[in-house]
Coordinates of C-alpha atoms in Angstrom, one line a residue:
X1 CA 2.0 23.7 26.5
X2 CA 5.8 23.7 27.1
X3 CA 7.2 21.0 29.3
X4 CA 8.6 23.7 31.7
X5 CA 5.2 25.3 31.8
X6 CA 3.5 22.1 32.8
X7 CA 6.3 21.0 35.4
X8 CA 6.1 24.4 36.9
X9 CA 2.3 24.3 37.3
X10 CA 2.6 20.8 38.8
X11 CA 5.4 22.1 41.0
X12 CA 3.1 24.9 42.3
X13 CA 0.3 22.5 43.0
X14 CA 2.4 20.1 44.7
X15 CA 4.2 22.5 46.9
X16 CA 1.1 24.7 47.3
X17 CA 3.3 27.7 46.4
X18 CA 1.3 30.6 45.0
X19 CA 2.2 32.4 41.9
X20 CA 2.6 35.5 44.1
X21 CA 5.3 33.6 46.0
X22 CA 7.0 32.4 42.9
X23 CA 6.9 35.9 41.6
X24 CA 8.4 37.3 44.7
X25 CA 11.2 34.6 44.7
X26 CA 11.9 35.4 41.0
X27 CA 12.0 39.2 41.3
X28 CA 9.2 39.7 38.9
X29 CA 5.5 40.7 39.1
X30 CA 2.8 38.0 39.3
X31 CA 1.3 39.2 36.0
X32 CA 4.7 38.0 34.4
X33 CA 4.4 34.7 35.9
X34 CA 0.8 34.5 34.7
X35 CA 2.1 35.3 31.1
X36 CA 4.9 32.8 31.2
X37 CA 2.5 30.1 32.4
X38 CA 0.1 30.8 29.6
X39 CA 1.1 32.0 26.1
X40 CA 4.2 34.1 26.4
X41 CA 7.4 32.2 25.7
X42 CA 9.7 31.9 28.8
X43 CA 13.2 33.1 28.5
X44 CA 16.0 30.4 28.8
X45 CA 17.6 32.1 31.8
X46 CA 14.2 31.9 33.6
X47 CA 13.7 28.2 32.6
X48 CA 17.1 27.5 34.2
X49 CA 16.2 29.7 37.2
X50 CA 12.7 27.8 37.8
X51 CA 14.4 24.5 37.5
X52 CA 16.9 25.5 40.2
X53 CA 13.9 26.6 42.4
X54 CA 12.2 23.2 41.8
X55 CA 15.4 21.3 42.4
X56 CA 16.1 23.3 45.7
X57 CA 12.6 22.6 46.9
X58 CA 13.2 18.8 46.3
X59 CA 10.6 18.6 43.6
X60 CA 10.7 15.9 41.2
X61 CA 8.1 15.5 38.4
X62 CA 5.9 12.3 39.0
X63 CA 7.0 9.5 36.7
X64 CA 5.0 8.5 33.6
X65 CA 3.1 5.3 33.8
X66 CA 4.8 2.3 32.3
X67 CA 3.4 0.9 29.1
X68 CA 2.7 -2.9 28.5
X69 CA 2.1 -4.3 24.9
X70 CA 0.7 -7.6 24.4
X71 CA -0.2 -9.4 21.2
X72 CA -3.6 -11.2 21.3
X73 CA -5.8 -13.0 18.9
X74 CA -8.8 -11.1 17.6
X75 CA -11.2 -13.5 19.4
X76 CA -9.4 -12.8 22.7
X77 CA -9.8 -9.1 22.0
X78 CA -13.5 -9.5 21.5
X79 CA -13.8 -11.5 24.8
X80 CA -11.8 -8.9 26.7
X81 CA -13.9 -6.1 25.3
X82 CA -17.2 -7.7 26.1
X83 CA -16.0 -8.2 29.8
X84 CA -14.8 -4.7 30.0
X85 CA -18.0 -3.4 28.6
X86 CA -19.9 -5.4 31.3
X87 CA -18.0 -3.4 34.0
X88 CA -18.3 0.0 32.2
X89 CA -14.6 0.1 31.6
X90 CA -12.3 0.5 28.6
X91 CA -10.2 -2.6 27.6
X92 CA -7.1 -0.8 29.0
X93 CA -8.9 -0.1 32.3
X94 CA -10.3 -3.5 32.6
X95 CA -6.9 -5.1 31.9
X96 CA -5.2 -2.9 34.6
X97 CA -7.8 -3.9 37.3
X98 CA -7.5 -7.7 36.2
X99 CA -3.6 -7.5 36.4
X100 CA -3.9 -5.6 39.8
X101 CA -6.3 -8.2 41.2
X102 CA -4.2 -10.9 40.0
X103 CA -1.0 -9.5 41.5
X104 CA -2.7 -9.3 45.0
X105 CA -3.4 -13.0 45.1
X106 CA -1.1 -14.6 47.7
X107 CA 1.0 -17.3 46.2
X108 CA 3.3 -20.0 47.8
X109 CA 6.8 -19.6 46.8
X110 CA 8.8 -22.8 46.1

C-alpha cells in the first residue's frame, strides 16, 4: 500500500473523520475515496491536497520505533532465547521488557 494511503487511513482513525466527511471536504464522492484508499492510484494533486488537510488538522504520523542492534556471543543468545521462551516471548519482546524494567530501577546519581 502506498505511504499516502496508509497515512490517510491512520489520519482518519486518529481524527475519527469518516470517509464521507473526507469526501465532502475533497469535493468528491465517498466511492472515489474508497477507490483511492484501496487499489486505484491517487492523483498527485490529490496527494498534495490530502497532505494539506492532514497538516491543517494538526496531524502528524506516529514515529517509527527506534532500532537497537547489539552483538552477542552465541552462548548468550541461547541463554536469552531460553529465558524468553520461559516467558512466552520472542527474544526481541523479552529484551524490550528487560530493558524497560531495568530503566525503571531508581538509581542514585553521583
